Tab-separated table of C-alpha atoms and ligand atoms in Angstrom:
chain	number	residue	atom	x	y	z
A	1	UNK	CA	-4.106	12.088	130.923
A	2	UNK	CA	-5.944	14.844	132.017
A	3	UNK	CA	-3.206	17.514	130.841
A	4	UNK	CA	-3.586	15.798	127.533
A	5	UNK	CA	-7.181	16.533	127.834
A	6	UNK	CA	-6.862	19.956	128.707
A	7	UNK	CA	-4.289	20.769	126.161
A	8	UNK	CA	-6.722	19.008	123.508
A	9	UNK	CA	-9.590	21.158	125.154
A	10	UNK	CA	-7.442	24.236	124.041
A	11	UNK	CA	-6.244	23.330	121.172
A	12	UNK	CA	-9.868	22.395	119.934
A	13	UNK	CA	-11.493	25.875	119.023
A	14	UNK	CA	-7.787	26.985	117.546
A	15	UNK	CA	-8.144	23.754	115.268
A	16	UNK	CA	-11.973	24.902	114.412
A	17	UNK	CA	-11.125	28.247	113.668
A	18	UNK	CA	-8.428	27.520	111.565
A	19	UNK	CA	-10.680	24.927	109.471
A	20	UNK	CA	-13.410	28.008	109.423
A	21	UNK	CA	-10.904	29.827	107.984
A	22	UNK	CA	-9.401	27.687	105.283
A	23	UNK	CA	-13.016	26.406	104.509
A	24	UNK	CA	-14.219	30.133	104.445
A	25	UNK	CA	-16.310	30.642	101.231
A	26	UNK	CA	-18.472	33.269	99.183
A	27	UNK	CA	-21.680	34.132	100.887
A	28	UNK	CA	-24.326	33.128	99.486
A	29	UNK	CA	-28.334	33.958	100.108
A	30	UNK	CA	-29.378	32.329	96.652
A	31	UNK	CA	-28.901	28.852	94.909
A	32	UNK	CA	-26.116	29.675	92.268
A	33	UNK	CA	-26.988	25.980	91.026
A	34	UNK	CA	-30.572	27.308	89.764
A	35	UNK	CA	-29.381	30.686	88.687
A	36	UNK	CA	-26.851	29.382	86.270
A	37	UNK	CA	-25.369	32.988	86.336
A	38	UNK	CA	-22.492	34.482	83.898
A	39	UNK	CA	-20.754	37.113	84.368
A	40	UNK	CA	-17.713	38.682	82.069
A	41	UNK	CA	-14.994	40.418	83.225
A	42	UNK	CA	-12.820	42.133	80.512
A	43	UNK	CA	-9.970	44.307	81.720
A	44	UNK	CA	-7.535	46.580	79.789
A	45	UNK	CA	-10.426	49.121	78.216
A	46	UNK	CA	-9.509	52.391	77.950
A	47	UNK	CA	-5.576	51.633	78.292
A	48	UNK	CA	-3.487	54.020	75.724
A	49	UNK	CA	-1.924	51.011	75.067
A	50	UNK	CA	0.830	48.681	74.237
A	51	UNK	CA	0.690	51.117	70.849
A	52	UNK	CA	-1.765	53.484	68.678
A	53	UNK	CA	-1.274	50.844	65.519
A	54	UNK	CA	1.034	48.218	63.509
A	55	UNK	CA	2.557	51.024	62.352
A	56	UNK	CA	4.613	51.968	65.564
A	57	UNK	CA	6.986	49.298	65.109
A	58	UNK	CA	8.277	50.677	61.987
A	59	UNK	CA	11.777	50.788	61.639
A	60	UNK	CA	12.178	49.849	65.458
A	61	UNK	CA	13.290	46.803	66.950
A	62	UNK	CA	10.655	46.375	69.659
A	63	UNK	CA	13.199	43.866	71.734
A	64	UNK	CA	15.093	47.094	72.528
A	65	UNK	CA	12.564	48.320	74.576
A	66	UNK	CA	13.211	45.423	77.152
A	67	UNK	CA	9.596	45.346	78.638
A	68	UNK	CA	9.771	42.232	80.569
A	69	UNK	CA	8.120	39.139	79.398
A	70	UNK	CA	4.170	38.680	78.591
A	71	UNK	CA	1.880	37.137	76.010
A	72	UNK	CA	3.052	37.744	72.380
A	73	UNK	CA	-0.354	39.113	71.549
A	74	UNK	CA	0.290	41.876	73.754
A	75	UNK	CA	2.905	43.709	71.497
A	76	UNK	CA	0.391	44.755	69.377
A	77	UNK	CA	-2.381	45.437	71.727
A	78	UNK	CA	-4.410	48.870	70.948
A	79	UNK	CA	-7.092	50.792	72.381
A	80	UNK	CA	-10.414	49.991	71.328
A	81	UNK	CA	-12.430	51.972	68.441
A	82	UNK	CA	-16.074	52.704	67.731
A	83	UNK	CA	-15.624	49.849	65.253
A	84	UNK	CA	-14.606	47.442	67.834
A	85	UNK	CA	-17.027	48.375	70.498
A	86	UNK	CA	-19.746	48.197	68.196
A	87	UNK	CA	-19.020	45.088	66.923
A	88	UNK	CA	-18.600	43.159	69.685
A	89	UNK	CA	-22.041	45.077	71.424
A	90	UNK	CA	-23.597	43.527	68.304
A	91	UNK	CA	-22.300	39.939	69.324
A	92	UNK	CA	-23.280	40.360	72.983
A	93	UNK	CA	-27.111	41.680	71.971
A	94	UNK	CA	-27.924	38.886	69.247
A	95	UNK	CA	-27.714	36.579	72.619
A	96	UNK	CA	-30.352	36.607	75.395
A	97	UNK	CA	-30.839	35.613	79.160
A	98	UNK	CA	-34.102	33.437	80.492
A	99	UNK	CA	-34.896	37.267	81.781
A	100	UNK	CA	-34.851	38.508	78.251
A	101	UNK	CA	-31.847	40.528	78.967
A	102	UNK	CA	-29.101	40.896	76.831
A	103	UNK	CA	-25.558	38.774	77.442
A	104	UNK	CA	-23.465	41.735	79.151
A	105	UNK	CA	-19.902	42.425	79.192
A	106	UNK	CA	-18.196	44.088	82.171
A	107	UNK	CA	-15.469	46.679	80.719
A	108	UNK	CA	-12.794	47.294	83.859
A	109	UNK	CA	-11.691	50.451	82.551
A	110	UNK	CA	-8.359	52.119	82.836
A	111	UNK	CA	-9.049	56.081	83.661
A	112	UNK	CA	-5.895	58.153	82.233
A	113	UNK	CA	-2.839	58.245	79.852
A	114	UNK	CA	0.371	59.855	80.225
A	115	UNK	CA	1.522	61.090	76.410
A	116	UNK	CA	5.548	62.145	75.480
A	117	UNK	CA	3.828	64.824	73.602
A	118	UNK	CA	6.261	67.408	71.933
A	119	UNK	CA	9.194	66.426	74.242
A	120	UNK	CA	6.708	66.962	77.178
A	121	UNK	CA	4.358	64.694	79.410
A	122	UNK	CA	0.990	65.206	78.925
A	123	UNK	CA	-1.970	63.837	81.236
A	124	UNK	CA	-4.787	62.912	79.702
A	125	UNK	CA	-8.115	61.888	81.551
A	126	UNK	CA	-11.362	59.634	80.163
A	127	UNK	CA	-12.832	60.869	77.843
A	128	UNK	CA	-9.762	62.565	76.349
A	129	UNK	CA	-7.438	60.535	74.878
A	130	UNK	CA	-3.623	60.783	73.572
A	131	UNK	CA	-3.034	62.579	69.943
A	132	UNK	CA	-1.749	58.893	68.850
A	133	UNK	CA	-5.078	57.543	70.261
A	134	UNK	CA	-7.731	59.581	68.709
A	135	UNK	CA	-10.794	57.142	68.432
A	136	UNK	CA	-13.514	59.188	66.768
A	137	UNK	CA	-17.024	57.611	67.387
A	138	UNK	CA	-16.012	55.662	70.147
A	139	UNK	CA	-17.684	57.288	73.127
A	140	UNK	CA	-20.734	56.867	71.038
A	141	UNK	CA	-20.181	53.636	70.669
A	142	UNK	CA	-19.981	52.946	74.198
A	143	UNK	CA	-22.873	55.209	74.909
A	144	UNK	CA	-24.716	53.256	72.300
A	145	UNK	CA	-23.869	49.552	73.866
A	146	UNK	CA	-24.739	51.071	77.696
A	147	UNK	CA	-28.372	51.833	76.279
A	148	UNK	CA	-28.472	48.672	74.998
A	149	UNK	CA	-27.553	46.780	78.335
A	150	UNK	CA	-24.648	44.838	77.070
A	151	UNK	CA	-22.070	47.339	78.363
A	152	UNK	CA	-21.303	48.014	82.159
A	153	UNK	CA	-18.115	49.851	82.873
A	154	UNK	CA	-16.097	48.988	86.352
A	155	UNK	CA	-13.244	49.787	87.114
A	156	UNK	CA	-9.688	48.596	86.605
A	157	UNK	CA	-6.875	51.722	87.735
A	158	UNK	CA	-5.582	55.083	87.150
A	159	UNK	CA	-2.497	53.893	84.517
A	160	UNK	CA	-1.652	50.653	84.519
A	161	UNK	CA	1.776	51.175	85.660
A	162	UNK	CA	3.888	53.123	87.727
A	163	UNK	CA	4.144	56.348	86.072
A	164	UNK	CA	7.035	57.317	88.204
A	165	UNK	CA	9.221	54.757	86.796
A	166	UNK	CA	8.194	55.169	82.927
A	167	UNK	CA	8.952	58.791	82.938
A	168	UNK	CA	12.570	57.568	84.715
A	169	UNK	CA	12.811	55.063	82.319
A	170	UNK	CA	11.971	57.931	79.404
A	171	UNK	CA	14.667	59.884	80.716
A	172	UNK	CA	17.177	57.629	81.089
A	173	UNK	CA	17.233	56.691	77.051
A	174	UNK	CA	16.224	58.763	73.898
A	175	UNK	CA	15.396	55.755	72.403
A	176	UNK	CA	12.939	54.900	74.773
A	177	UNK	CA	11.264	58.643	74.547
A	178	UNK	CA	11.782	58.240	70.570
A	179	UNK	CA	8.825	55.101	71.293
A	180	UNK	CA	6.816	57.011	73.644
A	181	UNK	CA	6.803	60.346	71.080
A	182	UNK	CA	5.051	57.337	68.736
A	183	UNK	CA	2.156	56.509	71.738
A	184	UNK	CA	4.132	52.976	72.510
A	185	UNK	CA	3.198	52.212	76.167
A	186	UNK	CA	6.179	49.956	76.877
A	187	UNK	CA	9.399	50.622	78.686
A	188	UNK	CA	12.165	48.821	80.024
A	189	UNK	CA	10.563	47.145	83.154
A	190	UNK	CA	7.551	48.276	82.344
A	191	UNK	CA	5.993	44.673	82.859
A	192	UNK	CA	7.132	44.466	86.748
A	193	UNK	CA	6.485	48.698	86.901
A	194	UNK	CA	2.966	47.469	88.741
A	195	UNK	CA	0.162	50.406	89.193
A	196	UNK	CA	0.075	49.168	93.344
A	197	UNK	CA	3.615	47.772	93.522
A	198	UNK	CA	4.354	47.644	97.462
A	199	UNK	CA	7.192	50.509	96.734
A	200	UNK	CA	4.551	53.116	96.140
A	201	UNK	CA	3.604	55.220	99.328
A	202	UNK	CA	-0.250	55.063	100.487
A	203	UNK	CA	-0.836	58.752	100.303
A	204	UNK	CA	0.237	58.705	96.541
A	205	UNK	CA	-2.125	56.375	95.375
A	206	UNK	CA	-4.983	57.773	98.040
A	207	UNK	CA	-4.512	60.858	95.899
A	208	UNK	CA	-4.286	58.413	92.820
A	209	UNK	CA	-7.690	56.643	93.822
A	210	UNK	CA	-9.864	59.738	94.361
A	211	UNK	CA	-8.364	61.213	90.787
A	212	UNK	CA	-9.527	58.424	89.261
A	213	UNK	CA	-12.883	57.585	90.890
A	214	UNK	CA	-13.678	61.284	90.145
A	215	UNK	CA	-13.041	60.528	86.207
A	216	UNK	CA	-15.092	57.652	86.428
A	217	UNK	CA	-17.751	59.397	87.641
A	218	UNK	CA	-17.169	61.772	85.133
A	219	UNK	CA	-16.935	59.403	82.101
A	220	UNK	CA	-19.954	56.693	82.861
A	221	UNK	CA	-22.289	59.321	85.476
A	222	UNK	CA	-21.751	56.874	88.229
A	223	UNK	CA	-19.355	55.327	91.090
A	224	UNK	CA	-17.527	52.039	90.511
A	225	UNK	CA	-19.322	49.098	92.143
A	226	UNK	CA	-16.851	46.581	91.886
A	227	UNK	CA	-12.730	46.299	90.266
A	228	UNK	CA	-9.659	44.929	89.337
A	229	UNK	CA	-6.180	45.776	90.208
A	230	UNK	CA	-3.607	46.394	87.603
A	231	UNK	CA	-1.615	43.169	86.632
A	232	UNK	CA	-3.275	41.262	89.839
A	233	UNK	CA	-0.867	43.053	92.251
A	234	UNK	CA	-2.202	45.004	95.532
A	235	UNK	CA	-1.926	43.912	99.272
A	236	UNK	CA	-3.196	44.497	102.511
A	237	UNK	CA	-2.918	48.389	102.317
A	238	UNK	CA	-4.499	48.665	99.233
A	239	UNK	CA	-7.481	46.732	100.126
A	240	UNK	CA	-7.948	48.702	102.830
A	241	UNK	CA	-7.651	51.944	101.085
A	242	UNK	CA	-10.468	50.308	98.728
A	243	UNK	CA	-12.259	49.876	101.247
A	244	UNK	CA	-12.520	53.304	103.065
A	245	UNK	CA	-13.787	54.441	99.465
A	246	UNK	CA	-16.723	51.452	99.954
A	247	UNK	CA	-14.608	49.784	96.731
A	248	UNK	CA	-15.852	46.154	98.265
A	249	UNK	CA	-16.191	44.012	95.654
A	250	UNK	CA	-13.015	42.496	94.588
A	251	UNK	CA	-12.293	40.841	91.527
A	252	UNK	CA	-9.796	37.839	91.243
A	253	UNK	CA	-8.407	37.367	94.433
A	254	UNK	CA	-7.145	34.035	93.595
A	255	UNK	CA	-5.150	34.931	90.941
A	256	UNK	CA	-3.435	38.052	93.441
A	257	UNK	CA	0.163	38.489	93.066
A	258	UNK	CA	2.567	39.649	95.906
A	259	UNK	CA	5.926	40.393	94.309
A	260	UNK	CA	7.948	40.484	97.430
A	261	UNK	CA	6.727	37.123	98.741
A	262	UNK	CA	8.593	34.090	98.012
A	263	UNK	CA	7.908	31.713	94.818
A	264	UNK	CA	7.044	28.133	94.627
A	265	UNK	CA	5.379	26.139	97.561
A	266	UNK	CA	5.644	28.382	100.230
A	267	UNK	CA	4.133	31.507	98.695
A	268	UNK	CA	1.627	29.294	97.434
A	269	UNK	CA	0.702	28.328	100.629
A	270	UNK	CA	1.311	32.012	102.016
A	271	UNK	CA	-1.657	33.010	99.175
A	272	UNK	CA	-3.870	30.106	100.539
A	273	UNK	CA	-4.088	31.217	104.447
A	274	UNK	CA	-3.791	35.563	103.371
A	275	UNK	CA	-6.796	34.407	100.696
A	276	UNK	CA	-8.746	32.064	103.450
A	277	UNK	CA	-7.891	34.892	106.017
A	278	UNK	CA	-9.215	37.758	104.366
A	279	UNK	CA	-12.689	36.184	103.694
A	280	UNK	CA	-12.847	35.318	107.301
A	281	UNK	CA	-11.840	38.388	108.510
A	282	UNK	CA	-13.299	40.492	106.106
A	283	UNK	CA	-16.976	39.813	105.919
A	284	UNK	CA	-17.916	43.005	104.464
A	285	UNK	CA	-15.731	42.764	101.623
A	286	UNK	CA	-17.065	40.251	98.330
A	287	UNK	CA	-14.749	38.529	96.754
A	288	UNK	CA	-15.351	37.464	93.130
A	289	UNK	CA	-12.765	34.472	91.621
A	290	UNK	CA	-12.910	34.042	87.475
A	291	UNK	CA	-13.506	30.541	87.470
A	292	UNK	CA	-13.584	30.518	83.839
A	293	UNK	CA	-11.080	31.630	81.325
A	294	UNK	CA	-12.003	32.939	77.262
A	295	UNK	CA	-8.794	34.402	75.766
A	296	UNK	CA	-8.865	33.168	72.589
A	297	UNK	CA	-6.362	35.514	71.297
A	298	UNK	CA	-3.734	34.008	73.429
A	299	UNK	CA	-4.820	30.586	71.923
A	300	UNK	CA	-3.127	28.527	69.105
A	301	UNK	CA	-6.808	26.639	69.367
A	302	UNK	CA	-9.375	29.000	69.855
A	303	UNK	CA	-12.189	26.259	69.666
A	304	UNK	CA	-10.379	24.231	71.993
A	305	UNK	CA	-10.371	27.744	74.055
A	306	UNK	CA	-13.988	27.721	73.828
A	307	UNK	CA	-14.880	24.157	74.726
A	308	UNK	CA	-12.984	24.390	77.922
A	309	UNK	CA	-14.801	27.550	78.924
A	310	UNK	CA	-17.923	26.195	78.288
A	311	UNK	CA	-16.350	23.405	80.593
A	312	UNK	CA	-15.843	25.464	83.101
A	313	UNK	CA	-19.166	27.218	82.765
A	314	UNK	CA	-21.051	24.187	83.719
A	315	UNK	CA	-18.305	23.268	86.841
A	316	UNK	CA	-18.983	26.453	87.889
A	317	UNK	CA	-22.552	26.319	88.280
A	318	UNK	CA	-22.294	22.676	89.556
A	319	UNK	CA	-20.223	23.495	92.289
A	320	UNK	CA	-22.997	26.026	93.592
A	321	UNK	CA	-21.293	29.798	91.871
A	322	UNK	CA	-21.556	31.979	88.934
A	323	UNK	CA	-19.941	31.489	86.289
A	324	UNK	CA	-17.689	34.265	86.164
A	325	UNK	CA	-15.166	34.143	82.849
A	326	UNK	CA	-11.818	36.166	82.543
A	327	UNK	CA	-11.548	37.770	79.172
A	328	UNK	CA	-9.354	40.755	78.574
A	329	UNK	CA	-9.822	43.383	75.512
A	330	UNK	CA	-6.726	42.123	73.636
A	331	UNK	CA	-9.318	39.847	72.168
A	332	UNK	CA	-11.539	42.153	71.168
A	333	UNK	CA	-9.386	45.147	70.215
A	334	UNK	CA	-5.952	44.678	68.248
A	335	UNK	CA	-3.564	46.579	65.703
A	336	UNK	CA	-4.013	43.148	63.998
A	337	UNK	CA	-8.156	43.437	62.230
A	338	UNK	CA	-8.202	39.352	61.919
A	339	UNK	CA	-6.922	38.772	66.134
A	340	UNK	CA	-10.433	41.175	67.163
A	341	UNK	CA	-12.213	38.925	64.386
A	342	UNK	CA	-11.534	35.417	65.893
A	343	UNK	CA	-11.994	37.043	69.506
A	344	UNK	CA	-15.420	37.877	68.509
A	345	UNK	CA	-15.817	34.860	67.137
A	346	UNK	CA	-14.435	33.145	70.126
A	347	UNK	CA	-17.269	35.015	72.117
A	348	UNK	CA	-20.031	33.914	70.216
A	349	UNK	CA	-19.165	30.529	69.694
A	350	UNK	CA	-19.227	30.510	73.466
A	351	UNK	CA	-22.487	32.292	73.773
A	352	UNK	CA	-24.081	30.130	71.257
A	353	UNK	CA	-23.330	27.008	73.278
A	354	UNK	CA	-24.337	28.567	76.515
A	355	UNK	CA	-27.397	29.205	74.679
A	356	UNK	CA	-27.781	25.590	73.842
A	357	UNK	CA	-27.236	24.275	77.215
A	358	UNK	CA	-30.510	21.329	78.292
A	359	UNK	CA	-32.049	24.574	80.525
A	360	UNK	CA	-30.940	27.635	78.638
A	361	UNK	CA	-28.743	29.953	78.949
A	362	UNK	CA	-29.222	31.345	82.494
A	363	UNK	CA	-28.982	34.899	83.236
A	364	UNK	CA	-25.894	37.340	82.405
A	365	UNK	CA	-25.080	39.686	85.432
A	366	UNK	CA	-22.311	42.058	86.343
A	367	UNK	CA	-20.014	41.695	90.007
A	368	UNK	CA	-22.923	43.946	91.472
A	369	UNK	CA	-25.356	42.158	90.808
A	370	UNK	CA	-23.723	38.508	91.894
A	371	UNK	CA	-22.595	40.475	95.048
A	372	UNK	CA	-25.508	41.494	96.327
A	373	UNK	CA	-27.625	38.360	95.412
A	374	UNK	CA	-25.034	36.762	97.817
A	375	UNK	CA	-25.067	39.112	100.477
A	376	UNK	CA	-29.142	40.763	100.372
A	377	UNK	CA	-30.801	37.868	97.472
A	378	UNK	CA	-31.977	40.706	95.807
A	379	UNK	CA	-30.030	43.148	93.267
A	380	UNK	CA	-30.733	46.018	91.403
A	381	UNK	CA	-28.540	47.147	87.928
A	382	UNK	CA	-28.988	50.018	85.878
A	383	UNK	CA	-29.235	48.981	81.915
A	384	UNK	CA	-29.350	51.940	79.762
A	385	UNK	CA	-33.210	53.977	80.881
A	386	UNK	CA	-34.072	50.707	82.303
A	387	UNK	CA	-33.105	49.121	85.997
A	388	UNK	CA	-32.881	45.124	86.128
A	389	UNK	CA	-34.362	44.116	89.492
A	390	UNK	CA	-33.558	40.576	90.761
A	391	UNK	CA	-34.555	38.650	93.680
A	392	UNK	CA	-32.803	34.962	93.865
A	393	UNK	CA	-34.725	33.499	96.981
A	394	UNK	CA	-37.625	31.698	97.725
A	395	UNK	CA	-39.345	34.400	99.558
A	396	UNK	CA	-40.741	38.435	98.569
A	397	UNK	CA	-38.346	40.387	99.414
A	398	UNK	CA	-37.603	44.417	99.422
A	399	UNK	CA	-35.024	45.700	97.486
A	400	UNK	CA	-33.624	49.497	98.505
A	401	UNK	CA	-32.935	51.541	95.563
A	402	UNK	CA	-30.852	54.648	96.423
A	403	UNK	CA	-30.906	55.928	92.600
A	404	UNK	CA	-34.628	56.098	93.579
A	405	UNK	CA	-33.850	58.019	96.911
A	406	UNK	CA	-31.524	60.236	94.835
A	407	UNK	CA	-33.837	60.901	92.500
A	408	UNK	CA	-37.078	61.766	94.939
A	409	UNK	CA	-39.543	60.758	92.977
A	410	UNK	CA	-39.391	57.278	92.005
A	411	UNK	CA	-39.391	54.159	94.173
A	412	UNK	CA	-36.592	53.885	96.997
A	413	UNK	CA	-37.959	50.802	98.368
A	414	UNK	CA	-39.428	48.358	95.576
A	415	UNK	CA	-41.659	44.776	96.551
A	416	UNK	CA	-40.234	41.797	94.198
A	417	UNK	CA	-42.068	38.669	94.516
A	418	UNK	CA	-40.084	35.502	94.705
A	419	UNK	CA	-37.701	34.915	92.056
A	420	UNK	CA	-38.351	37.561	90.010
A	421	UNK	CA	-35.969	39.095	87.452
A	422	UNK	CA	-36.768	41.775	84.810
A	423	UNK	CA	-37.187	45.297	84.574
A	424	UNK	CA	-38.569	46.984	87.602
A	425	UNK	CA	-42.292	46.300	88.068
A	426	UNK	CA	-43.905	49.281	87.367
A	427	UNK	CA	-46.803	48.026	90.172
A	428	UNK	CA	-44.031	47.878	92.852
A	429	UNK	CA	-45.231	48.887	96.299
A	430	UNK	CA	-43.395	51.909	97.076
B	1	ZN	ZN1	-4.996	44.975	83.049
């Protein structure tokens, strides 16, 4: 009996840490039931890809090119214009927050091309862009929707795929450089050809990672604050190369794919305990799950698409976290006019029923903002010449501003009274 006991006695805190780490959840220093946050994630901008227009199928049989299986959609995927910036910037202004800020999309942007240019490889870096994929206007465009506070770029890779194995692949078959000299993305493989596959050595994409957090810079005048990896796939090594860069706020964990671990139950299970584990483990990293899901494009009933994200929306916010919905840029940006249309359309049908929610619409923020309300309860976002300043608990509470510190001469360390959200008070104790 009193074996049994012992055993039991050391069993116990094994048993208790295991259920802390299954149970481990987001942080949180602010009730996400009261905030009734949203926040939009929309990968794929800036990708020179799947092709420049319609027009690149022409005389081709795109089957040929042997890709690998995804969405049909996707074959006709194109990078995004002034037009199609613009328009959907107009969509996300006519829409406001309780805070009288705009609803605010969260572009995870894709930093270079490579371009079969001339029977050469060509690298081209944000803001330059392949000769198929000259977009005149559109840096404007996206300058324009920063200033207006409905645009905040993250960050989402360096290519979206291996380049190593689409030049082989270019190599290996004229007909496959014959698509590439027309700016088609695809490949053979190219679907599996992950960005962060486990075959690609660390010190490749270390290099890969500072190239591309430089152009970043570059392109939007700031560092990254939160992102995305390629297709879902990274592992251990790549989260911690993220995080010797201070990339800690992680978007989608749940949905992370590990293409060498098994399928069906037991890699299920296997992506339960690595998820639970890493929270637990990893306190200093924020992990941000989409809980909802807008892709009307991908949708034979886009209102149907709608009403469950609105669904969602609520669920989310019921259950105590933001709302935070997955919507890529094939829905706003497509070789097709009418498929950008109904995404648009898709968008503000949602907003507009957000906006008629009994209590309003809530407040639109982007993965910084959400992760540190949850970790400090206050937050602090630059839109366009103004900065949002938020403070989610019940108590005044300083928020450190190191764009103030930077800049020497306005507040580093601003006062916000209990719940407040707006622009920075200009009577901030400094
Ligand atoms: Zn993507």
């Amino acid at each position: 009996m009193r074996r049994v006991r012992r055993s039991f006695a050391l069993l116990l805190p094994l048993l208790l840490a295991f259920v802390a780490m299954l149970t481990a959840g987001p942080q949180g220093m602010v009730d996400w039931r009261a905030q009734r946050a949203i926040t939009i994630e929309s990968d794929d901008w800036g990708l020179s890809g799947f092709v420049p227009d319609a027009a690149a199928w022409d005389g081709r049989r795109r089957e040929d090119l042997t890709p690998g299986s995804f969405p049909a959609v996707y074959w006709n995927s194109t990078l995004e214009d002034s037009g199609s910036v613009a328009e959907l910037a107009a969509v996300l202004g006519a829409f406001r927050g309780r805070d009288g800020q705009p609803a605010l999309l969260q572009p995870n942007y894709i930093l270079s091309a490579l371009a079969w240019e001339g029977g050469q490889w060509r690298r081209y870096d944000l803001p330059e862009l392949p000769q198929a994929y000259q977009r005149p206007g559109m840096w404007t465009a996206v300058r324009e929707a920063t200033g207006r506070g409905v645009w905040y770029p993250e960050f989402h890779g360096a290519w979206h795929y291996d380049p190593e194995r689409r030049q082989s692949a270019t190599a290996a078959d004229p007909g496959v450089a014959a698509a590439a000299e027309r700016g088609i993305m695809l490949f053979p493989g190219s679907e599996a050809a992950r960005e962060l596959g486990p075959w690609r050595s660390t010190p490749q994409l270390a290099a890969e990672l500072d190239t591309a957090l430089a152009i970043f810079g570059r392109a939007f005048g700031r560092r990254p604050g939160s992102l995305i990896a390629p297709d879902y796939t990274w592992d251990g090594r790549i989260e911690a190369l993220w995080a010797s860069r201070t990339l800690v706020v992680l978007q989608a964990k749940r949905e992370q794919r590990h293409p060498r671990w098994p399928h069906g139950p037991v890699g299920r299970v296997l992506k339960v305990v690595d998820r639970q584990w890493s929270r637990a483990v990893r306190p200093e990293r924020t992990y941000l799950e989409r809980n909802c899901r807008l892709e009307p494009a991908q949708s034979p009933d886009a209102a149907a698409t709608v009403a469950a994200c609105l669904r969602d929306t609520r669920k989310a916010w019921r259950r105590g976290e933001p709302a935070i919905v997955e919507s890529h840029r094939v829905n706003f940006a497509h070789a097709d006019p009418a498929i950008a249309a109904a995404g648009r359309r898709g968008l503000r049908e949602y907003l507009e029923c957000v906006a008629a929610l009994e209590g309003g619409p809530g407040v639109f923020l982007a993965d910084v903002e959400v992760a540190s309300l949850m970790r400090h309860g206050v937050s602090l976002r630059q839109a366009g010449e103004v900065r949002i300043a938020r403070n989610g608990t019940h108590s005044r509470r300083v928020a450190f501003d190191p764009a103030g510190l930077r800049r020497g001469t306005t507040a580093s360390l601003i006062l916000l009274d209990s719940h407040f959200e707006g622009p920075v008070p200009a009577s901030a104790d400094r």
